[in-house]
Coordinates of C-alpha atoms in Angstrom, one line a residue:
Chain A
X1 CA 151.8 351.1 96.6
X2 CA 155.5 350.7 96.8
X3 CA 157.4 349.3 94.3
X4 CA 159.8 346.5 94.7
X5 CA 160.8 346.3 91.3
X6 CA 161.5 348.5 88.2
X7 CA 162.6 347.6 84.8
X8 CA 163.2 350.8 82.8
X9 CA 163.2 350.4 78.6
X10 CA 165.2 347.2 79.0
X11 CA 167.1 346.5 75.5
X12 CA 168.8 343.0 75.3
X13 CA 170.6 341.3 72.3
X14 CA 172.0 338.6 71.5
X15 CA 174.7 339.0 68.9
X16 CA 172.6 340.4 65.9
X17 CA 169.1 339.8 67.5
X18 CA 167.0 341.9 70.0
X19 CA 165.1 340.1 72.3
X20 CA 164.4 342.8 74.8
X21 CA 163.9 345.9 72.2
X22 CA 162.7 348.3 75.3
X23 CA 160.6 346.7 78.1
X24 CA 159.3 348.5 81.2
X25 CA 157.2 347.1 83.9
X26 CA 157.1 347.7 87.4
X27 CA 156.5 344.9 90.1
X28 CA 154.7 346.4 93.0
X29 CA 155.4 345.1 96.8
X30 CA 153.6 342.5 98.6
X31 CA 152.2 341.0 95.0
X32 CA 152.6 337.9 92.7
X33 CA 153.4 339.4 89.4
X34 CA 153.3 336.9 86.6
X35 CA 155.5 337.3 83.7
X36 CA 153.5 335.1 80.3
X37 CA 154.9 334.6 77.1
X38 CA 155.3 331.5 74.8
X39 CA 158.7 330.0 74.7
X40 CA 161.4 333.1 73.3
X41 CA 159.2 335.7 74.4
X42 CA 162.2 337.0 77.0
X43 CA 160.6 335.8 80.0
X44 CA 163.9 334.1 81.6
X45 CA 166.4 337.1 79.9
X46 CA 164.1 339.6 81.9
X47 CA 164.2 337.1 85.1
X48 CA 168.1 336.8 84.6
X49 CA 169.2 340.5 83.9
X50 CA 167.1 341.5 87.4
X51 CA 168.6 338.2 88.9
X52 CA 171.9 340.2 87.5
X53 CA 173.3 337.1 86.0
X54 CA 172.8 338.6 82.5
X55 CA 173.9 341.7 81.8
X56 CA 171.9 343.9 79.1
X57 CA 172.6 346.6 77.0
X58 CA 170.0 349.3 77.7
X59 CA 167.8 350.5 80.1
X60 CA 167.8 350.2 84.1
X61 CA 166.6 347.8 86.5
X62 CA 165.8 348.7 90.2
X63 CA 165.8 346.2 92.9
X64 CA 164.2 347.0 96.3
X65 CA 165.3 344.7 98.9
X66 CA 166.8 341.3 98.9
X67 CA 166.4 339.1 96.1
X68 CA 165.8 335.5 96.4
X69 CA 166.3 333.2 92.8
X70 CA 164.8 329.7 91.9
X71 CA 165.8 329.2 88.8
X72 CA 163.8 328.1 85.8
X73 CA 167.0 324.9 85.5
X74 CA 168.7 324.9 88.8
X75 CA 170.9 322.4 89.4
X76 CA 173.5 321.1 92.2
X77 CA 176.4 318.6 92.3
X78 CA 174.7 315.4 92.2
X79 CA 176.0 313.5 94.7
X80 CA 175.8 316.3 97.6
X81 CA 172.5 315.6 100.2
X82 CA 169.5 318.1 100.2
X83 CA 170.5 319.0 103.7
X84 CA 174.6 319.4 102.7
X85 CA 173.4 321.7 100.1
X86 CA 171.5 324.0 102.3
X87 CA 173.2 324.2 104.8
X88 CA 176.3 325.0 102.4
X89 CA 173.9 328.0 101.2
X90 CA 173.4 329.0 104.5
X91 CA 176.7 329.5 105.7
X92 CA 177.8 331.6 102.3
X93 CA 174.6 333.4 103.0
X94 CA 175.9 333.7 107.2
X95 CA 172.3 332.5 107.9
X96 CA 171.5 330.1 110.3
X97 CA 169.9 326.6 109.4
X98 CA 165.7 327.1 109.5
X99 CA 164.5 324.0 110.7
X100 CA 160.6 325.8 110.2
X101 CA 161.7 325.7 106.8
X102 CA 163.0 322.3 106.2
X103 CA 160.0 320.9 108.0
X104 CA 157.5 322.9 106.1
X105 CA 159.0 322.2 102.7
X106 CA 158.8 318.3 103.8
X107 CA 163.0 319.0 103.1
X108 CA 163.7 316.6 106.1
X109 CA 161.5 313.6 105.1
X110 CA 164.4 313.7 101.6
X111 CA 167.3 315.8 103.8
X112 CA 170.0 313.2 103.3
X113 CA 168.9 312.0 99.8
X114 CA 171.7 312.5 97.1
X115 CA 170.4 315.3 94.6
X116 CA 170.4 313.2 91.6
X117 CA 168.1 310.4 93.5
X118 CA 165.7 313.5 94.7
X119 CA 161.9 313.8 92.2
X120 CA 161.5 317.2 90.4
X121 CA 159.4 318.2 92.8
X122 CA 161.7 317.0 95.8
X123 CA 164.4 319.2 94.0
X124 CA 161.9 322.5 93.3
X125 CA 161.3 322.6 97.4
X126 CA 165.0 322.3 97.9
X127 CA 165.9 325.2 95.6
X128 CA 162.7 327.2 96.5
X129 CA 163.6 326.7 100.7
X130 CA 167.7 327.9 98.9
X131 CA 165.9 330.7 97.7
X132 CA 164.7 332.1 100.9
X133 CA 167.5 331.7 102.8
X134 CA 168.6 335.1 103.0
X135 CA 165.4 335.8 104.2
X136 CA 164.8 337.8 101.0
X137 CA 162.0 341.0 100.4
X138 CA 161.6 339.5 96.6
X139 CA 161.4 335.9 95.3
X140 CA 161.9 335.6 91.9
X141 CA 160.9 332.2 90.7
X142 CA 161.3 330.8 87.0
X143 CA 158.6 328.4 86.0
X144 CA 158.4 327.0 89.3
X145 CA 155.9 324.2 88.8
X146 CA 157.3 323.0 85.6
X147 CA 157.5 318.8 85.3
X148 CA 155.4 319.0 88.7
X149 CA 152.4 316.8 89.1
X150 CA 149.5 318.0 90.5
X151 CA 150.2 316.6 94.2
X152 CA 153.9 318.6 93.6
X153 CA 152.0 321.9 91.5
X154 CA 149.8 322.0 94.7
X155 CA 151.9 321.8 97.7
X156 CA 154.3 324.5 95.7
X157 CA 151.4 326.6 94.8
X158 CA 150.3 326.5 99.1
X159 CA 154.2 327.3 100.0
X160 CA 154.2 330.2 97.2
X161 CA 150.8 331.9 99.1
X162 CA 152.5 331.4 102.4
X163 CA 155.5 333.4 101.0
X164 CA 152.8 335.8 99.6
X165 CA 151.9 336.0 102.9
X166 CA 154.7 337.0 105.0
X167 CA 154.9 340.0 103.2
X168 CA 157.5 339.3 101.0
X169 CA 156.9 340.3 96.8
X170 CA 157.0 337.8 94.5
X171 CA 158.2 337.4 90.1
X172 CA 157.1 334.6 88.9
X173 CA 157.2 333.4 85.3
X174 CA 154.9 330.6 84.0
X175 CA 153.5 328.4 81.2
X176 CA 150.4 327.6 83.6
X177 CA 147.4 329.8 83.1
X178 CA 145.9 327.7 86.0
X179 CA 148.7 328.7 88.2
X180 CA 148.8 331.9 87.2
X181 CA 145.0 333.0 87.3
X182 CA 145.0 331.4 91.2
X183 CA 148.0 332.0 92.4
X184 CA 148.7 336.2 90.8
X185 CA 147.6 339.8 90.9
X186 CA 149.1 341.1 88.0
X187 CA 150.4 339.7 84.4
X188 CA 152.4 340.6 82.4
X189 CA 152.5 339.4 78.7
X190 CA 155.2 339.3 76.8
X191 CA 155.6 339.0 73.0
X192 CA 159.0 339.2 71.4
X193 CA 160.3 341.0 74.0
X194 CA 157.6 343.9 74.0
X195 CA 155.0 344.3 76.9
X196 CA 151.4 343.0 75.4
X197 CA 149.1 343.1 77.8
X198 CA 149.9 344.4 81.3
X199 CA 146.9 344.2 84.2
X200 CA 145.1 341.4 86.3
X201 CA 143.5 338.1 85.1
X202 CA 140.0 339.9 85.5
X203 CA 140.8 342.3 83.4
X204 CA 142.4 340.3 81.0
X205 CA 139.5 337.6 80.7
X206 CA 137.5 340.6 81.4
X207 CA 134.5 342.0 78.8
X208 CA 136.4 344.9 78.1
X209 CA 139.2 342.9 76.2
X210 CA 138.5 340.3 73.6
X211 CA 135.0 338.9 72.6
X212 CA 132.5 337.0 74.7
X213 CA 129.8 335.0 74.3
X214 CA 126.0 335.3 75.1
X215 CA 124.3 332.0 74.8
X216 CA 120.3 332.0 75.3
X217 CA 117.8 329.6 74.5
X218 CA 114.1 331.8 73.9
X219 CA 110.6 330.5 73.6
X220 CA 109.3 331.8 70.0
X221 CA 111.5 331.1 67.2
X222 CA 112.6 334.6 65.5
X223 CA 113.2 335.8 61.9
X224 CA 117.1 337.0 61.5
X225 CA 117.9 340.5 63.0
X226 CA 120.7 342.9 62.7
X227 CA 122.3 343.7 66.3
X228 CA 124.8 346.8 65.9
X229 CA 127.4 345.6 68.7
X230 CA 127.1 341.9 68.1
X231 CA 127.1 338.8 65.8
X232 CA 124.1 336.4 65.9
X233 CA 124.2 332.7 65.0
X234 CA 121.9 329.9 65.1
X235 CA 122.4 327.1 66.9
X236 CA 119.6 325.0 66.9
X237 CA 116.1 325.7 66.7
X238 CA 115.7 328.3 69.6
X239 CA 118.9 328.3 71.0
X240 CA 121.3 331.2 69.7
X241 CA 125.0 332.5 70.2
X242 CA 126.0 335.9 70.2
X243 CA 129.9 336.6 69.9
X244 CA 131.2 340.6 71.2
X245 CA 133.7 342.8 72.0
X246 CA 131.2 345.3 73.5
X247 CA 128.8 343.0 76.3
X248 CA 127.5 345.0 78.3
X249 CA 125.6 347.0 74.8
X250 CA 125.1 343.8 73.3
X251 CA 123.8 342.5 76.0
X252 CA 121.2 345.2 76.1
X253 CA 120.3 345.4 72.6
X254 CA 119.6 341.9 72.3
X255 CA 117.5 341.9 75.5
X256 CA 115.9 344.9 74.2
X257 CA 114.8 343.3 71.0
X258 CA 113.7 340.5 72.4
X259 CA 111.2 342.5 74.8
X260 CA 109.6 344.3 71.4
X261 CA 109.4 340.8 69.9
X262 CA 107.6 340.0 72.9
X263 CA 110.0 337.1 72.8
X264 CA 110.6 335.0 76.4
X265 CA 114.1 334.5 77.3
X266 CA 114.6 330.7 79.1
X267 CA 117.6 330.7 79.5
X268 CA 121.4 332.5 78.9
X269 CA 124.8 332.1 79.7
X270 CA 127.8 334.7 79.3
X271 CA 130.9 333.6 78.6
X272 CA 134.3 335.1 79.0
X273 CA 137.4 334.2 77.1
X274 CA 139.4 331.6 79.0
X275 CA 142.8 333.0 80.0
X276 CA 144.6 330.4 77.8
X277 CA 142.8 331.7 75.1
X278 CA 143.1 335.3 75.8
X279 CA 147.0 334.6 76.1
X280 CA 147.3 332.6 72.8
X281 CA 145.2 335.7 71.4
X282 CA 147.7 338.5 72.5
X283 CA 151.0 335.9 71.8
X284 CA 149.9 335.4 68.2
X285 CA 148.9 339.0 67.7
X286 CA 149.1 341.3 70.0
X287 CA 146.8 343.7 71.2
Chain B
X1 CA 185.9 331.1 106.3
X2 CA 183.1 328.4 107.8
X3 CA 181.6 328.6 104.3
X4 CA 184.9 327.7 102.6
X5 CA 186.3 325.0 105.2
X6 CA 182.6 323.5 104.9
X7 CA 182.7 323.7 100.9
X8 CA 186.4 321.9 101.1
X9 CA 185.2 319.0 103.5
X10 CA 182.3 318.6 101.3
X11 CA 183.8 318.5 97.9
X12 CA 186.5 315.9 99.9
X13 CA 183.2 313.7 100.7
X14 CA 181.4 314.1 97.1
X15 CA 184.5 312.8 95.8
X16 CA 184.9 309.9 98.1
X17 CA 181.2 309.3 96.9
X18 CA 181.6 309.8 92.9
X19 CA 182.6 306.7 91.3
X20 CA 184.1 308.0 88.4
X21 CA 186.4 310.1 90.6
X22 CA 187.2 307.2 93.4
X23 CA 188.1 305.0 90.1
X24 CA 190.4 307.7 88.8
X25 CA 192.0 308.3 92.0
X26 CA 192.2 305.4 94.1
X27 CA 190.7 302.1 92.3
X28 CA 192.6 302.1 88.5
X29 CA 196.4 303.3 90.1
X30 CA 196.5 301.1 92.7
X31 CA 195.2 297.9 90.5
X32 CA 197.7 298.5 88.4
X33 CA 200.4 299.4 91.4
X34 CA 199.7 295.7 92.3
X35 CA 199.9 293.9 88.7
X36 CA 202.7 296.7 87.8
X37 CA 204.5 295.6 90.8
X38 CA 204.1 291.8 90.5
X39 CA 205.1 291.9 86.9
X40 CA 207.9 293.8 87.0
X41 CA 209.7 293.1 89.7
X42 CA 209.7 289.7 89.0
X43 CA 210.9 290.1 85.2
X44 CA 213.4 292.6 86.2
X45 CA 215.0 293.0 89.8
X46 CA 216.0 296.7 89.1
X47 CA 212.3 297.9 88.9
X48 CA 212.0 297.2 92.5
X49 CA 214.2 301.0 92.9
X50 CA 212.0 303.0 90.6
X51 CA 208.7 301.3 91.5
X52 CA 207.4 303.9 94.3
X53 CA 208.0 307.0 92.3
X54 CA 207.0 305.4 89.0
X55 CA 203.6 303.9 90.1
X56 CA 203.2 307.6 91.9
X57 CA 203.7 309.3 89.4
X58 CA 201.0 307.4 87.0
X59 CA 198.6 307.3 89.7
X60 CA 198.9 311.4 90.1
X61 CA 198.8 311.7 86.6
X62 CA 195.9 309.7 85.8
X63 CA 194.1 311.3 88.9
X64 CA 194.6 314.5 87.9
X65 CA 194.4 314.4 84.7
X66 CA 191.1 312.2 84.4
X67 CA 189.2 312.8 87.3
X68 CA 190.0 316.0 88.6
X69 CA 188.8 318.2 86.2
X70 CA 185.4 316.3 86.3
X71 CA 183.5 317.8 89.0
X72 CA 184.8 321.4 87.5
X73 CA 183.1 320.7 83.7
X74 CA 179.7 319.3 85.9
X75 CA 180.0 322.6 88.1
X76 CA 181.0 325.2 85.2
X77 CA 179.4 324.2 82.3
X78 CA 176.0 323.7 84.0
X79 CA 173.2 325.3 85.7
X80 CA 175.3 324.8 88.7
X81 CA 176.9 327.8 88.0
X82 CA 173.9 330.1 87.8
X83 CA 172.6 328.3 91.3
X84 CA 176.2 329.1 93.2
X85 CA 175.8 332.8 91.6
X86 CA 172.2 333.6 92.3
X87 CA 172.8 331.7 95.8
X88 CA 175.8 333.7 96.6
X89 CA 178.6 330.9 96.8
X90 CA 181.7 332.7 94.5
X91 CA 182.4 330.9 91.6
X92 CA 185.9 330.8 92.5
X93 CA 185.6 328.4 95.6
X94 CA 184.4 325.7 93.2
X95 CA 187.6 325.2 91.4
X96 CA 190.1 326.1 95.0
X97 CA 187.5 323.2 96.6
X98 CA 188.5 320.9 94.2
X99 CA 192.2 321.9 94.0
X100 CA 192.2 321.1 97.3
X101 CA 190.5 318.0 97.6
X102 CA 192.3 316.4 94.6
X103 CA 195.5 317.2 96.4
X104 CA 194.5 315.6 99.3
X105 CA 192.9 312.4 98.0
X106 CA 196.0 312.2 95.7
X107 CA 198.1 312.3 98.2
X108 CA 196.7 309.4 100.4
X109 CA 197.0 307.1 97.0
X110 CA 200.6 308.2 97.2
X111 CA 201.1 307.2 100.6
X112 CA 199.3 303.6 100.3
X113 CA 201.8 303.6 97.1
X114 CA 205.0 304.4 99.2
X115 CA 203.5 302.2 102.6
X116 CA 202.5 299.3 100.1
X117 CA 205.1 299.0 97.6
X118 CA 208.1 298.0 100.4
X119 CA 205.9 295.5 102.1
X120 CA 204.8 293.6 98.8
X121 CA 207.5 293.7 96.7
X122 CA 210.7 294.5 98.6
X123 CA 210.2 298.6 97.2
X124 CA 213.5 300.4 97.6
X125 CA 212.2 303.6 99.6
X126 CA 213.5 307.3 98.7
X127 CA 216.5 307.9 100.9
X128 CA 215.1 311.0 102.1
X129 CA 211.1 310.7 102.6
X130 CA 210.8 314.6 103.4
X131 CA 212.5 315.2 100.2
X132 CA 210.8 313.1 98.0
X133 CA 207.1 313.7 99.6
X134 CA 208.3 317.9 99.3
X135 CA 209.2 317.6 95.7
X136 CA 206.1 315.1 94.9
X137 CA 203.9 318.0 96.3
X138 CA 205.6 320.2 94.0
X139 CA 204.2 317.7 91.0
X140 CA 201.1 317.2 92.3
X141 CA 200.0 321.0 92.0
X142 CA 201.1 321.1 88.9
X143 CA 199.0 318.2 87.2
X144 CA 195.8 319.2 89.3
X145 CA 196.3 322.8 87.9
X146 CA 196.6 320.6 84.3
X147 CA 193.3 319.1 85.4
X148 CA 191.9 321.8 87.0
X149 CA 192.2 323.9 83.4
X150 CA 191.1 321.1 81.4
X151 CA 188.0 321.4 83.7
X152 CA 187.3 325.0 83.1
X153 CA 187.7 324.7 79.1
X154 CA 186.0 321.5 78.4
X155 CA 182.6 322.0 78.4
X156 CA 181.0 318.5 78.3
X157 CA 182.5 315.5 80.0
X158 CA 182.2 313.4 77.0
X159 CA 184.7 315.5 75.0
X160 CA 186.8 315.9 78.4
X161 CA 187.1 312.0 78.3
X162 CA 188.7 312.7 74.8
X163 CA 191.2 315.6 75.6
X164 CA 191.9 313.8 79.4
X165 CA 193.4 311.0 77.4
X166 CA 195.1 312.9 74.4
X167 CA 197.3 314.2 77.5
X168 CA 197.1 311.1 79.7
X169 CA 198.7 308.5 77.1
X170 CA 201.3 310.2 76.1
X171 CA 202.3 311.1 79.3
X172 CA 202.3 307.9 80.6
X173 CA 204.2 306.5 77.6
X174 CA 206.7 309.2 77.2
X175 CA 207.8 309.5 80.4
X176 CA 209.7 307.2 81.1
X177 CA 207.6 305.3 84.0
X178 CA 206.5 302.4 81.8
X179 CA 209.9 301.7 80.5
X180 CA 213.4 304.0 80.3
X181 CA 212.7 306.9 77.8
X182 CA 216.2 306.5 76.5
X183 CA 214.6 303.2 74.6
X184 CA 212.2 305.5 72.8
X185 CA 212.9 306.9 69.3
X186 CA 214.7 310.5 69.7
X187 CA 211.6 313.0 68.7
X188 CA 209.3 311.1 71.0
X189 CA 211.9 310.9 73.6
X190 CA 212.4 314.6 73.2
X191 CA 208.8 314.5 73.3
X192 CA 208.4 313.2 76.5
X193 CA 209.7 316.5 78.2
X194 CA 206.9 318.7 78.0
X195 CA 205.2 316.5 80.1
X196 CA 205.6 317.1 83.9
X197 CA 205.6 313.4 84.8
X198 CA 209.1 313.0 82.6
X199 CA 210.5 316.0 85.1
X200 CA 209.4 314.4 87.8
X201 CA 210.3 310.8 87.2
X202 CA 214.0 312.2 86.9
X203 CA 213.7 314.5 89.8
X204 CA 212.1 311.9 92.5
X205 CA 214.6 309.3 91.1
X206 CA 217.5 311.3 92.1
X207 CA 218.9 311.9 95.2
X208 CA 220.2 315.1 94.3
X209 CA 218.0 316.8 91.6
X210 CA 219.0 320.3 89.7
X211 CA 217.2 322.9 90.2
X212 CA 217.2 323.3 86.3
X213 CA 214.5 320.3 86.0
X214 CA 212.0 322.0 88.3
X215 CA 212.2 324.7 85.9
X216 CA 209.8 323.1 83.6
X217 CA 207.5 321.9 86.3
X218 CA 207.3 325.5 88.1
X219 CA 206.8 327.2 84.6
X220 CA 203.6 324.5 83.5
X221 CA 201.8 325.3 87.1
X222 CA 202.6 329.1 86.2
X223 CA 201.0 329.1 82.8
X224 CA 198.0 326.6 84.1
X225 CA 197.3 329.2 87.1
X226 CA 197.3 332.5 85.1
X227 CA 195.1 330.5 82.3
X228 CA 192.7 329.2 85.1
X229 CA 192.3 332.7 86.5
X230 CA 191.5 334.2 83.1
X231 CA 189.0 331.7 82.4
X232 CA 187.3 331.8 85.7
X233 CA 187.2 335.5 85.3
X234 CA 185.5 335.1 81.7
X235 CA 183.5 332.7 83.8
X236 CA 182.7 335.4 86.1
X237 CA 182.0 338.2 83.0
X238 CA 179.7 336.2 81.3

C-alpha cells in the first residue's frame, strides 16, 4: 500500500531536553492511523513538525498530498461568525464555499453564531469542515473529540468514517481507547518520544502480546497442578482463573489435563487485555 | 486580493462588534469630547481654538494606544496563530487588517470630533481642512504602528492593559492637550516630546508647521515599522 506519510528518525528538543530522540513511522494511504501516548509522550510535537509548524532538528518527514490540520487547541477571533470564518478560509485557500459541507457538519443550524458563543463541539465541526477545505489527501486531527459529549464524540466519530471514506488518509492523535479501537487501523504508541508498540488494536489486545485470562468453572474439584505456560488460581470452589502470555498452549495444556483427570469442563471464558490496559502497560513500561 | 479585502472588511466589522475596542475608539473620546468641551470652553474662551485638534488627538491616542493592539495580542499570542498558519491565511495580514481598520475607525471618531465640536461649542475649525486632515493622517499611522507593536510584544492582554497605560498617561499629560505644556516643570515638559501627540498638537495647531517637527513623528513610525516587521518575522520563525 502507498504511503501518505513518512517520518524518518525524527529528533526534537526543546532547549536541553529530547522529546523526539529518533522516531519513524510511516502512515499508509486510505487509513486511520492513531498516534497513543499519555500526556508528553510527543504526540502533538510529531502532529506539529508534519503540520510544519514546528520545526525539528533531525530526521525527515514526507508528506504525500494535501494536508488538512484540526488542531488539538484551535482557536479563532471570538467575535467573527462560523460562517465569516469559513468562508474567510476559503477564499485564502481560492476554494469555493461547500454548502454539502456546512449542511453535513450541521455548520448552518450555528453559521452566524459568534465563535466565543459556539459549544466545543459546535467549534470542533467548524475547525474540522476548515480543515477540509482544501479538499486535502491527509487530515491530521489532534485529539479531536476532546471535551466532546457523547452525542458530539459520535456525530464527529460518523463525519471522521465518512472522510475515511472518500478516500482521503487520516492522523489522528487521541486519549480515547474507545475512539480509537472503533474508529482506526493502525496505532501507534508512543512513550517518551520512542515508538512502543506499532500495529492494529487486534494485535495489540491480541494473545500474542500481554497476558490473558482463561476463566472455567469444572464439575469435580481438583488437587493443585503445575501448568508449564500458565498460572492457576482458585477462585471459589470449582471455578478457576488462569492468567498467560502464551493462550493458545495454555489453553491446551489445561484442557489436556483436565481430559486425564477425567474432569468436565461447564463452562470458560477467555479474556483479552482491554486496550486501556494494554496502553497503560506499554506507557508505564514499554514493551 | 479577495482574501485580503475580505479579511480587512471583516476585522472593520469584529471591531465594530468588540466592546472593548468600540469603548476605546468611539465611546470613552467622544464622552469626554463632550464634558471636555462643556468644561472648557466655558471656564476659558480660548479653548474653543485648540479644542478640535486637542480632543483628536486624545481620542487617536487613546484608540491606538489601548485598543488597537488588542485584537493583535488575542491573534498572536494564541492558538489563533497556529489556525491562520495551518489554514493558510499569512500571518502578516493579521496585523495590515488591523492597521487598516484602526485607521479607518479612527478616522470617523475624528470626523464626528471636527463635525461636532463647531456645532456644540462654537469650535474654531483648522483654516485649511486638507491640511490638517493630511497631517492628522500622518499621526494617526504613527500611534497605530505604536499600538500595532505593543500588540505583537505583549503577550497577554492583562499585562498590555499595564504597558497601554504607562504610554497612554503620560502622553496625554505631557502633551500639552490637557493644559499648555509650557505650565509643566522643565524635565517633564522636555519630557513630553518623545511622545507623538506633543508633535502633533504643535503641528495641527499651526497654520504653517516646520517640517523639523514632523521629523520626530516620521522617525517613531520608522522605528515602530522596522520593529513590527522583525517581530512578525520571529513570529513567522518560530
Amino acid at each position: 500500500m502507498a504511503t501518505a506519510v513518512e517520518v524518518i528518525n525524527l529528533v526534537k528538543r526543546y532547549e536541553n531536553n529530547t522529546v523526539i530522540p529518533g522516531l519513524t513511522i510511516s502512515v499508509r494511504q486510505g487509513e486511520i492511523f492513531a498516534l497513543l501516548g499519555a500526556n508528553g509522550a510527543g504526540k502533538t510535537t510529531t502532529l506539529e513538525c508534519i503540520e510544519g509548524i514546528r520545526s525539528y532538528h533531525e530526521g525527515d518527514i514526507r508528506v504525500h498530498g494535501r494536508i488538512g490540520v484540526q488542531l488539538q487547541s484551535s482557536s479563532l477571533l471570538e467575535n467573527i461568525t462560523a460562517i465569516e470564518a469559513y468562508k474567510l478560509f476559503c477564499l485564502w485557500n481560492k476554494s469555493k464555499i461547500d454548502k454539502e459541507t456546512l449542511h453535513s457538519f450541521g455548520i448552518m443550524e450555528f453559521r452566524n453564531k459568534q465563535y466565543r458563543t459556539l459549544s466545543t463541539g459546535q467549534k470542533r465541526r467548524l475547525h474540522l469542515a476548515i480543515a477540509l477545505i482544501n479538499d486535502p489527501d491527509i487530515v491530521i486531527l489532534d485529539e479531536p473529540t476532546a471535551g466532546l459529549d457523547v452525542e458530539g464524540r459520535v456525530s464527529l466519530h460518523k463525519e471522521i468514517r465518512k472522510i475515511r471514506d472518500s478516500g482521503k488518509t487520516i492522523l489522528m492523535a487521541s486519549h480515547d481507547m474507545a475512539e480509537v479501537e472503533s474508529l482506526c487501523d493502525r496505532i501507534a504508541i508512543l512513550k517518551e518520544g520512542k515508538l512502543a508498540f506499532l500495529g492494529t488494536a487486534d494485535e495489540l489486545t491480541g494473545s500474542h502480546f500481554g497476558e490473558s485470562k482463561i476463566s472455567f468453572r469444572v464439575r469435580n474439584q481438583f488437587p493443585e497442578i503445575k501448568l508449564s505456560y500458565s498460572k492457576l488460581d482458585q477462585s471459589e470452589r470449582n471455578y478457576f482463573t488462569v492468567t498467560t502470555t502464551e493462550i493458545a498452549d495454555a489453553l491446551y495444556e489445561l484442557l489436556t489435563l483436565l481430559k486425564e483427570m477425567d474432569n468436565e469442563v461447564l463452562d470458560i471464558k477467555i479474556e483479552h487485555a482491554s486496550l486501556e490496559e494494554r496502553f497503560i502497560e506499554i506507557a508505564k513500561e514499554g514493551r | 486580493m479577495k482574501a485580503f479585502l475580505y479579511g480587512v472588511a471583516l476585522q472593520w466589522k469584529l471591531d465594530l462588534r468588540n466592546k472593548g475596542i468600540l469603548v476605546t475608539y468611539y465611546f470613552v473620546p467622544l464622552l469626554f469630547f463632550l464634558f471636555i468641551g462643556t468644561i472648557f470652553t466655558s471656564i476659558n474662551p480660548l479653548a474653543k481654538d485648540t479644542l478640535i485638534q486637542s480632543m483628536t488627538i486624545f481620542a487617536i491616542t487613546m484608540g491606538a494606544f489601548l485598543g488597537t493592539p488588542i485584537p493583535l495580542v488575542e491573534l498572536y499570542s494564541g492558538d489563533i496563530r497556529k489556525a491562520y498558519q495551518v489554514g493558510g491565511i499569512p500571518l502578516w495580514t493579521g496585523a495590515v487588517n488591523n492597521f487598516i481598520s484602526a485607521f479607518v475607525h479612527l478616522f470617523i471618531s475624528s470626523l464626528i470630533i471636527y463635525v461636532i465640536a463647531p456645532l456644540a461649542f462654537d469650535a474654531k475649525v483648522p483654516e485649511n481642512p486638507y491640511q490638517y486632515f493630511g497631517f492628522l493622517a500622518i499621526f494617526l499611522i504613527t500611534c497605530i504602528s505604536i499600538g500595532g507593536l505593543l500588540g505583537l510584544f505583549v503577550k497577554s492582554v492583562s499585562k498590555l492593559t499595564m504597558y497601554s497605560q504607562i504610554l497612554f498617561l503620560p502622553s496625554l499629560m505631557l502633551s500639552g492637550i490637557m493644559f499648555p505644556a509650557d505650565m509643566l516643570p522643565k524635565a517633564l515638559e522636555y519630557a513630553g516630546y518623545i511622545f507623538p501627540a506633543t508633535w502633533a498638537l504643535k503641528i495641527l495647531t499651526s497654520p504653517n508647521p516646520e517640517f523639523l517637527w514632523f521629523l520626530p513623528i516620521i522617525l517613531i513610525f520608522v522605528a515602530t515599522l522596522t520593529l513590527g516587521i522583525y517581530k512578525l518575522a520571529r513570529i513567522y520563525r518560530d
